PDB file of C-alpha atoms in Angstrom:
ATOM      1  CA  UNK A 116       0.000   0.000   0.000  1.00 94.00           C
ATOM      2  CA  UNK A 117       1.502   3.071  -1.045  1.00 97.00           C
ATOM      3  CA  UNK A 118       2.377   5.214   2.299  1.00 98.00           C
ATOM      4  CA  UNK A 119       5.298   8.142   1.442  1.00 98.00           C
ATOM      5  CA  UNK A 120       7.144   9.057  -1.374  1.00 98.00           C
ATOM      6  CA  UNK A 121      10.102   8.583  -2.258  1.00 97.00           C
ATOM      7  CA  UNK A 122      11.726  12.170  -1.279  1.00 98.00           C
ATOM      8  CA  UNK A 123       9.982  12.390   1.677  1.00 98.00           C
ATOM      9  CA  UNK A 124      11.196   8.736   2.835  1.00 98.00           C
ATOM     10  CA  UNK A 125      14.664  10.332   1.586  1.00 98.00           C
ATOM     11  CA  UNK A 126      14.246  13.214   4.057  1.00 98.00           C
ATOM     12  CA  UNK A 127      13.318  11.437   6.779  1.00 97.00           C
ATOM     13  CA  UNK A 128      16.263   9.033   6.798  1.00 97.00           C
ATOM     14  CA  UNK A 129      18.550  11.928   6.813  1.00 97.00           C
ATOM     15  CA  UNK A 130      16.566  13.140   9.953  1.00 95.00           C
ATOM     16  CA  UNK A 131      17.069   9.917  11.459  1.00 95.00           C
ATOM     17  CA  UNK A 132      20.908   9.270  10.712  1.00 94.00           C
ATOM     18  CA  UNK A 133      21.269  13.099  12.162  1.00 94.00           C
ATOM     19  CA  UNK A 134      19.568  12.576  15.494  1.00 93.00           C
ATOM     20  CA  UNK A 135      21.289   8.740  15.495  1.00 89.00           C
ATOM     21  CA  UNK A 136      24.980  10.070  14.855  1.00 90.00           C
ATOM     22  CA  UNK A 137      24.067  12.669  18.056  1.00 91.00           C
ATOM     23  CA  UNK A 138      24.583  12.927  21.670  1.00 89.00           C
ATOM     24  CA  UNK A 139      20.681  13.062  22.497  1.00 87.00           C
ATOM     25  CA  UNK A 140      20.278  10.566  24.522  1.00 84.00           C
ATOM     26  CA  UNK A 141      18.069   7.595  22.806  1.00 85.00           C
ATOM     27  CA  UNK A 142      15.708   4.739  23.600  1.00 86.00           C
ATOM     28  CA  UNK A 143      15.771   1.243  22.115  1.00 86.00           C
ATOM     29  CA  UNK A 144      12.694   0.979  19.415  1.00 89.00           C
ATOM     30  CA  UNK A 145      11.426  -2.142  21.167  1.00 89.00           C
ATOM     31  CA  UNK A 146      12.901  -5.376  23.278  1.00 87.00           C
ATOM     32  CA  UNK A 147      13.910  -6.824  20.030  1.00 92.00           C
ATOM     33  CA  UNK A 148      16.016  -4.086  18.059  1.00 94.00           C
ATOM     34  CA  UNK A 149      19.093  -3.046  18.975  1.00 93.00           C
ATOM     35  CA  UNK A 150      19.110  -0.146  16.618  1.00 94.00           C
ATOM     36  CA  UNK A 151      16.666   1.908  15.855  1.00 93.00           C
ATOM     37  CA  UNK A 152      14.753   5.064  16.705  1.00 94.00           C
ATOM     38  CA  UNK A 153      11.501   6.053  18.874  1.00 94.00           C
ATOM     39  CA  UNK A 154       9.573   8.831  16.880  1.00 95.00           C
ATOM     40  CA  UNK A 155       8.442  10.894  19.649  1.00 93.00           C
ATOM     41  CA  UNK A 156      12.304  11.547  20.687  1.00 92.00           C
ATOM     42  CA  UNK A 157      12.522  13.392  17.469  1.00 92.00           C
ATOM     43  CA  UNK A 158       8.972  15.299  18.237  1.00 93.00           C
ATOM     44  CA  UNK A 159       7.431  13.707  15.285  1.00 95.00           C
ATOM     45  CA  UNK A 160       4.393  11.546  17.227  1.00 93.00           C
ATOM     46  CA  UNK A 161       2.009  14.609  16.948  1.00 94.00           C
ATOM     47  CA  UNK A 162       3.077  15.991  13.283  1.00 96.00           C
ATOM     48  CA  UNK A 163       3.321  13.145  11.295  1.00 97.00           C
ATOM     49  CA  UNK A 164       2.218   9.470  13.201  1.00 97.00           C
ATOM     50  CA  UNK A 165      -0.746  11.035  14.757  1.00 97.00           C
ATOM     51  CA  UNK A 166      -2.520  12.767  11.291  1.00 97.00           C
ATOM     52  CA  UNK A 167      -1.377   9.298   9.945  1.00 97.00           C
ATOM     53  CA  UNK A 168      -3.200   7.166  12.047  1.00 97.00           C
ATOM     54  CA  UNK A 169      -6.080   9.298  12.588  1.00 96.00           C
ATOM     55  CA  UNK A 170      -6.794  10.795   8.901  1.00 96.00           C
ATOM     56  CA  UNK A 171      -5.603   7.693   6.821  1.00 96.00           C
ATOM     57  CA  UNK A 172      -5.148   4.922   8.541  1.00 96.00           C
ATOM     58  CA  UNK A 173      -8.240   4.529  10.686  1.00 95.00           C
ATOM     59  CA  UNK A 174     -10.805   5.055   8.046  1.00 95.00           C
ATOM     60  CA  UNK A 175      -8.740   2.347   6.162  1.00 95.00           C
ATOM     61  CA  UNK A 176      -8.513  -0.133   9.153  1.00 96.00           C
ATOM     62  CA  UNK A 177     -12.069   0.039  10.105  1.00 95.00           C
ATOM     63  CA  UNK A 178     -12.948  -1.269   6.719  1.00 96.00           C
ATOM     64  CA  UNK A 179     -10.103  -4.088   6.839  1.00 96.00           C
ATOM     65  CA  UNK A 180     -10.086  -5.275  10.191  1.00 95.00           C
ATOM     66  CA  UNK A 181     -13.734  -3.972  12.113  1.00 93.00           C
ATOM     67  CA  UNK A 182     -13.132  -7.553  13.828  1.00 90.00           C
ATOM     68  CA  UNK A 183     -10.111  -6.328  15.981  1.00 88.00           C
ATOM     69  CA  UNK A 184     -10.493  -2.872  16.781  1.00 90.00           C
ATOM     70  CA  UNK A 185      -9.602  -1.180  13.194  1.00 91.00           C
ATOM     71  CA  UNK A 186     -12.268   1.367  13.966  1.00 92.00           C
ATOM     72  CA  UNK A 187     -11.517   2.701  17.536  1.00 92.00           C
ATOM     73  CA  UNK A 188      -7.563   3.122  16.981  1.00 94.00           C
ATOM     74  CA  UNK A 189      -6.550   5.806  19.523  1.00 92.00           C
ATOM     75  CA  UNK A 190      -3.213   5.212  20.803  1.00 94.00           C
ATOM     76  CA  UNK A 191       0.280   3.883  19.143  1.00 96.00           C
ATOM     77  CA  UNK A 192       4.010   3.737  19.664  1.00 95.00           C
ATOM     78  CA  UNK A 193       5.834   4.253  16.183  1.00 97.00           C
ATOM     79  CA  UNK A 194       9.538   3.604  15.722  1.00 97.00           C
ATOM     80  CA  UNK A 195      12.117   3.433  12.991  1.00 97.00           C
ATOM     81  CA  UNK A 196      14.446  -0.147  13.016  1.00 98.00           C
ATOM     82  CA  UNK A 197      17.726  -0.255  11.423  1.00 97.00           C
ATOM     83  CA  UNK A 198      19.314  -3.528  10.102  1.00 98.00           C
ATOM     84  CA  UNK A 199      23.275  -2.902   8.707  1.00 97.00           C
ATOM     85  CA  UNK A 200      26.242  -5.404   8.966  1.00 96.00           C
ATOM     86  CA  UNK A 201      27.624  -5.290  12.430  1.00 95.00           C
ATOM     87  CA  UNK A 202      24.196  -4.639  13.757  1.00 96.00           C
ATOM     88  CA  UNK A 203      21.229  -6.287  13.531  1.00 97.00           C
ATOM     89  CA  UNK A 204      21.088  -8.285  10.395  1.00 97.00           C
ATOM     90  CA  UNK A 205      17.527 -10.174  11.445  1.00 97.00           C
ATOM     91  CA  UNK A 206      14.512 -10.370  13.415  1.00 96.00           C
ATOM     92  CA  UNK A 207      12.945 -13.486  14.654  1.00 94.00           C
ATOM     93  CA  UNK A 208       9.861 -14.799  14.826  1.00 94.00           C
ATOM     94  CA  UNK A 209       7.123 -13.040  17.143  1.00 94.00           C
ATOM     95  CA  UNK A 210       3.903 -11.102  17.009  1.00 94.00           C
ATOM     96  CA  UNK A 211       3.484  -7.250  18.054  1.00 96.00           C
ATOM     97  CA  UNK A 212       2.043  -5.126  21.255  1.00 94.00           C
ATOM     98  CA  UNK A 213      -0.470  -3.757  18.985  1.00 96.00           C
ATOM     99  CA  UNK A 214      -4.014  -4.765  17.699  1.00 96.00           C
ATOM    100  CA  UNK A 215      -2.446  -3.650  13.872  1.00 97.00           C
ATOM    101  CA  UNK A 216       0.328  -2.992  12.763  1.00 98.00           C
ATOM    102  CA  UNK A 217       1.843  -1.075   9.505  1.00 98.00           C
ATOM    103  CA  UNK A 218       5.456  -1.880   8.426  1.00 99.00           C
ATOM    104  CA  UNK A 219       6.886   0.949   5.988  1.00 99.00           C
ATOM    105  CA  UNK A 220      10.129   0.939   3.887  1.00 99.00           C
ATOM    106  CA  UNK A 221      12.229   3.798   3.756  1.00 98.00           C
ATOM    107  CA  UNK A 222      15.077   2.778   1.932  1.00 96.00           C
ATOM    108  CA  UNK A 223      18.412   2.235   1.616  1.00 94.00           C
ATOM    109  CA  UNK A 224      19.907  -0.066  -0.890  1.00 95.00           C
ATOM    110  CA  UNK A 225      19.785  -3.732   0.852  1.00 97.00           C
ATOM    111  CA  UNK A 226      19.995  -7.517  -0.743  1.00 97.00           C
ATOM    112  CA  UNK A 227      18.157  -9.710   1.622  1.00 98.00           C
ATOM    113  CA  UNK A 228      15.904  -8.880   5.103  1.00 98.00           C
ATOM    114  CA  UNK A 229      12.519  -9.971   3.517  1.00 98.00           C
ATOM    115  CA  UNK A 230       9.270  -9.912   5.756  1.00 98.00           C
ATOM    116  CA  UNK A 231       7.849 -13.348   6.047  1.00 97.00           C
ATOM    117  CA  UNK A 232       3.742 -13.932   7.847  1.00 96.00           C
ATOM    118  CA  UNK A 233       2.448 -16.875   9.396  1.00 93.00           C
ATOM    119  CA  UNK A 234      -1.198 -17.344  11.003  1.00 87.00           C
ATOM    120  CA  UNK A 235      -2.179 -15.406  14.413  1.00 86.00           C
ATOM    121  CA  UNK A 236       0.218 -16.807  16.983  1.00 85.00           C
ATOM    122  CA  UNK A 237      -2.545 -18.521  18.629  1.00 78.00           C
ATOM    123  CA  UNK A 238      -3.285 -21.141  15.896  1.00 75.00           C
ATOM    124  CA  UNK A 239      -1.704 -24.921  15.516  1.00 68.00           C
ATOM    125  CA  UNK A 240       0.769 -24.726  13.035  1.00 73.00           C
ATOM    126  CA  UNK A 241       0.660 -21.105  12.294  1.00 71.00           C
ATOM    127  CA  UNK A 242       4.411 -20.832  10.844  1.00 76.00           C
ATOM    128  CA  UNK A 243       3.293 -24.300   8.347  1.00 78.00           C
ATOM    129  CA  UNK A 244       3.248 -21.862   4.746  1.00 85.00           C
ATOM    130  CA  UNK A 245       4.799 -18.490   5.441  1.00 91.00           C
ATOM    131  CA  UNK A 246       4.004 -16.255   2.700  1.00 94.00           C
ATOM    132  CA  UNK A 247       7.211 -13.964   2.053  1.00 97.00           C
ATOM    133  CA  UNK A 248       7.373 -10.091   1.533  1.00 97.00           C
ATOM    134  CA  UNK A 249       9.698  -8.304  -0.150  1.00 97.00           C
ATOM    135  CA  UNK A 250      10.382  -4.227   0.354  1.00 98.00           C
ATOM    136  CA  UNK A 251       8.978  -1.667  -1.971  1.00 98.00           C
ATOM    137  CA  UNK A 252      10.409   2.026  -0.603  1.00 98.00           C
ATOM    138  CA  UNK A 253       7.202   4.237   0.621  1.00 98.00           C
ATOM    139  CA  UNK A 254       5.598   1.472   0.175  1.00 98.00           C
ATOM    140  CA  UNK A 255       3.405  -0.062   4.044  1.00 98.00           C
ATOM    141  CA  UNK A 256       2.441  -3.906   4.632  1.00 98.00           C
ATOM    142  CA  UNK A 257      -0.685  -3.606   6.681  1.00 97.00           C
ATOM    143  CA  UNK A 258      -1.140  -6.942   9.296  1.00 97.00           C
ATOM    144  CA  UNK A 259      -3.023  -7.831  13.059  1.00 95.00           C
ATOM    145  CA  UNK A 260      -0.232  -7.480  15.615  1.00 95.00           C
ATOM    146  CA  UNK A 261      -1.252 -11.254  16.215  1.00 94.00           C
ATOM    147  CA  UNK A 262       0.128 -12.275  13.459  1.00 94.00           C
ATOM    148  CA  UNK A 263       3.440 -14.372  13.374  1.00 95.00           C
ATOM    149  CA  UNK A 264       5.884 -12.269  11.156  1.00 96.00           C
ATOM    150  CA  UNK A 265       9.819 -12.020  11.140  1.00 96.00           C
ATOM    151  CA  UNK A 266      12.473 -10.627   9.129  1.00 98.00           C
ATOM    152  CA  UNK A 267      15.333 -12.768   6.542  1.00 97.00           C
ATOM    153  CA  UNK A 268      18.650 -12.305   7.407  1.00 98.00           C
ATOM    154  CA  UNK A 269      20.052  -9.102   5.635  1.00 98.00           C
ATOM    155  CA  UNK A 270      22.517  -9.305   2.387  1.00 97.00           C
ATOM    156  CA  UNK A 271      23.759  -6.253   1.792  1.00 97.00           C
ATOM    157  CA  UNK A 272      23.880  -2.963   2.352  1.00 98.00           C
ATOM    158  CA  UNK A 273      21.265  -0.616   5.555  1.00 97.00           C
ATOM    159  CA  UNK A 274      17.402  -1.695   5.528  1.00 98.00           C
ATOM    160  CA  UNK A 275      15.426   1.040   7.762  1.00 98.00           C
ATOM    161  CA  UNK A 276      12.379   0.835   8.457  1.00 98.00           C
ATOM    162  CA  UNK A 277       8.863   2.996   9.938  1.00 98.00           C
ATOM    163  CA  UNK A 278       7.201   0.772  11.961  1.00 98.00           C
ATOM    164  CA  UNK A 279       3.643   1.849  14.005  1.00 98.00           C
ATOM    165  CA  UNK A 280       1.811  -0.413  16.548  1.00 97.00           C
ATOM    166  CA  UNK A 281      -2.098   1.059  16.463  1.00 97.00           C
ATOM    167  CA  UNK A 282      -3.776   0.550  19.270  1.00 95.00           C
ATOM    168  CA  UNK A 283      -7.521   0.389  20.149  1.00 93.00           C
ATOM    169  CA  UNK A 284      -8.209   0.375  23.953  1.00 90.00           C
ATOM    170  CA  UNK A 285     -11.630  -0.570  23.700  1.00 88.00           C
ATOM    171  CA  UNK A 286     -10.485  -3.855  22.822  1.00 88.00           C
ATOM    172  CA  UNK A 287      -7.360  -4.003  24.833  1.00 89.00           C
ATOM    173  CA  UNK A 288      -8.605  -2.666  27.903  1.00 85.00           C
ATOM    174  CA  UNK A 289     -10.928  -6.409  27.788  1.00 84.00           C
ATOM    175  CA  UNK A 290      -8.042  -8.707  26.328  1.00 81.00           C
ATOM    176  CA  UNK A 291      -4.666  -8.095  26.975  1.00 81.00           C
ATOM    177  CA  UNK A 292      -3.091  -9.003  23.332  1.00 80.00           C
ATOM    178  CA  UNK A 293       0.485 -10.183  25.140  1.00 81.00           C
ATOM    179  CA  UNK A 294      -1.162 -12.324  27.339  1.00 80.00           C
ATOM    180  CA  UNK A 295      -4.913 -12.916  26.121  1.00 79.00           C
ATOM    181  CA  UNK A 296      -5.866 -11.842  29.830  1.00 82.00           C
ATOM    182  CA  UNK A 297      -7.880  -9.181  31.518  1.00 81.00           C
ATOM    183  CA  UNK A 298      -5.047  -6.654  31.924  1.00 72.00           C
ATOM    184  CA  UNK A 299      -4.316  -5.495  35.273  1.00 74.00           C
ATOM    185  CA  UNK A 300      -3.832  -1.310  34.775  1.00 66.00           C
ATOM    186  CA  UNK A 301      -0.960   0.938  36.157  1.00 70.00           C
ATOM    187  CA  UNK A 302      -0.834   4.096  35.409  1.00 66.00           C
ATOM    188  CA  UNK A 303       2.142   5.602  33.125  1.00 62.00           C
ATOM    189  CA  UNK A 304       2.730   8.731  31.316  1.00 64.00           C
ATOM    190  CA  UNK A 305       1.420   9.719  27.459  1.00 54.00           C
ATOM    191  CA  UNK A 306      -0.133   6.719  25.256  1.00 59.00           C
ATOM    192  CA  UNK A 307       2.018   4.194  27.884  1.00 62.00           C
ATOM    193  CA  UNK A 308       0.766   0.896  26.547  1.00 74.00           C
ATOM    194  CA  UNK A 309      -2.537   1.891  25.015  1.00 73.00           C
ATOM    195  CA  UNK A 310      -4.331   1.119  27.869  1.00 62.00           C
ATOM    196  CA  UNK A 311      -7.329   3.180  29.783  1.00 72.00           C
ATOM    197  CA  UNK A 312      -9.127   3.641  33.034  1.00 66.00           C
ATOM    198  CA  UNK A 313     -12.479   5.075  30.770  1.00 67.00           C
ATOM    199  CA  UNK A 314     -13.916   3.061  27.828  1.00 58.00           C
ATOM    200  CA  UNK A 315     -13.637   4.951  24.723  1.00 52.00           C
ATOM    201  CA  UNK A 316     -17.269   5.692  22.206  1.00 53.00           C
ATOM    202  CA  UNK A 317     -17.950   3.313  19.997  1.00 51.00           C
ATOM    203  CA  UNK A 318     -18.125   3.675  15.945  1.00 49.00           C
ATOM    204  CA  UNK A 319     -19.886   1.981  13.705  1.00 49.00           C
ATOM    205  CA  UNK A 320     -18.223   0.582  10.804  1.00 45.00           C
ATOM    206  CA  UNK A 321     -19.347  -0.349   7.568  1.00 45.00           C
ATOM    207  CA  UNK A 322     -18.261  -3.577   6.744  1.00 45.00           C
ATOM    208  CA  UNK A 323     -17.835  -4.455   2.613  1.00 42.00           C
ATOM    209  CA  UNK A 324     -18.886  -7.700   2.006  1.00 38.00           C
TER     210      UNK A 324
END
């Protein structure tokens, strides 16, 4: 699905390798990347990921996934992974903190580090036929953050990509995704975990059939 263009993708790697060759100090993207960047450090959550999952994004997911909270999206955490030789080169099997998930390409030149998607981590065989994905720049694979995905091992070359967990509360705040419990709440700072105390309203979605 096309995402960004081209230049803009171009820009915003330049952005990235400035604030990553700084002294800011930085947070790991997640418990699985090494290297990587969080997009609120840069101050980019509320000019670019939040019109992105609010304007485009939500009208599209409510149509594609009504089932698992495509329609009431009102949290995320969006990072930017990096995969170079001498860093991380691969990413295993797992599924994501998220109810959906996009995965966008930004770019470099690369050999290698295709996506690959089982079935939703909680069915029998779910890794039997992994369907394989490869990179388009600007280009956004759309998935449920249940879903068993990983990353090939890298050839060549720097592989970055934008990567945005969406999160609906109204159906996290029942099921934990992690754990596929009731979750048990404490209370953190900004979109913490996508959690709330308050159930959010409801929308109705349309669903194409």
């Amino acid at each position: 699905m096309p995402v960004f263009t081209a230049p803009f993708c171009q820009a915003l790697l330049e952005e990235l390798e400035h604030f990553e060759q700084s002294d800011m100090p930085k947070g790991r993207p997640n418990t699985m990347n090494n290297y990587g960047v969080l997009l609120h450090e840069l101050g980019l959550d509320e000019p670019l990921v939040t019109p992105l999952r609010e304007r485009f994004l939500q009208p599209l997911m409510a149509l594609l996934y009504p089932d698992c909270g495509g329609g009431w999206l009102d949290s995320h955490r969006a990072f930017v992974v990096k995969y170079a030789p001498g860093q991380d080169r691969e990413l295993g099997c797992h599924y994501d903190n998220a109810e959906l998930t996009i995965n966008v390409s930004l770019g470099k030149v690369f050999t290698g580090g295709a996506l690959y998607f089982g079935g939703l981590f909680q069915a029998p065989s779910a890794l039997a036929s992994p369907l394989e994905v490869e990179h388009v720049v600007g280009q956004g694979v759309l998935h449920r953050g249940g879903q068993l995905h990983g990353a090939r091992p890298l050839g060549t070359g720097e592989r970055w990509n934008l990567i945005v967990w969406l999160r609906a509360s109204a159906v996290r705040n029942r099921l934990c995704p992690m754990c596929c419990r009731k979750p048990d709440l404490v209370d953190d700072e900004g979109f913490g975990d996508g959690f709330t105390r308050e159930e959010p309203p409801t929308v109705d979605v349309c669903v194409m059939t």
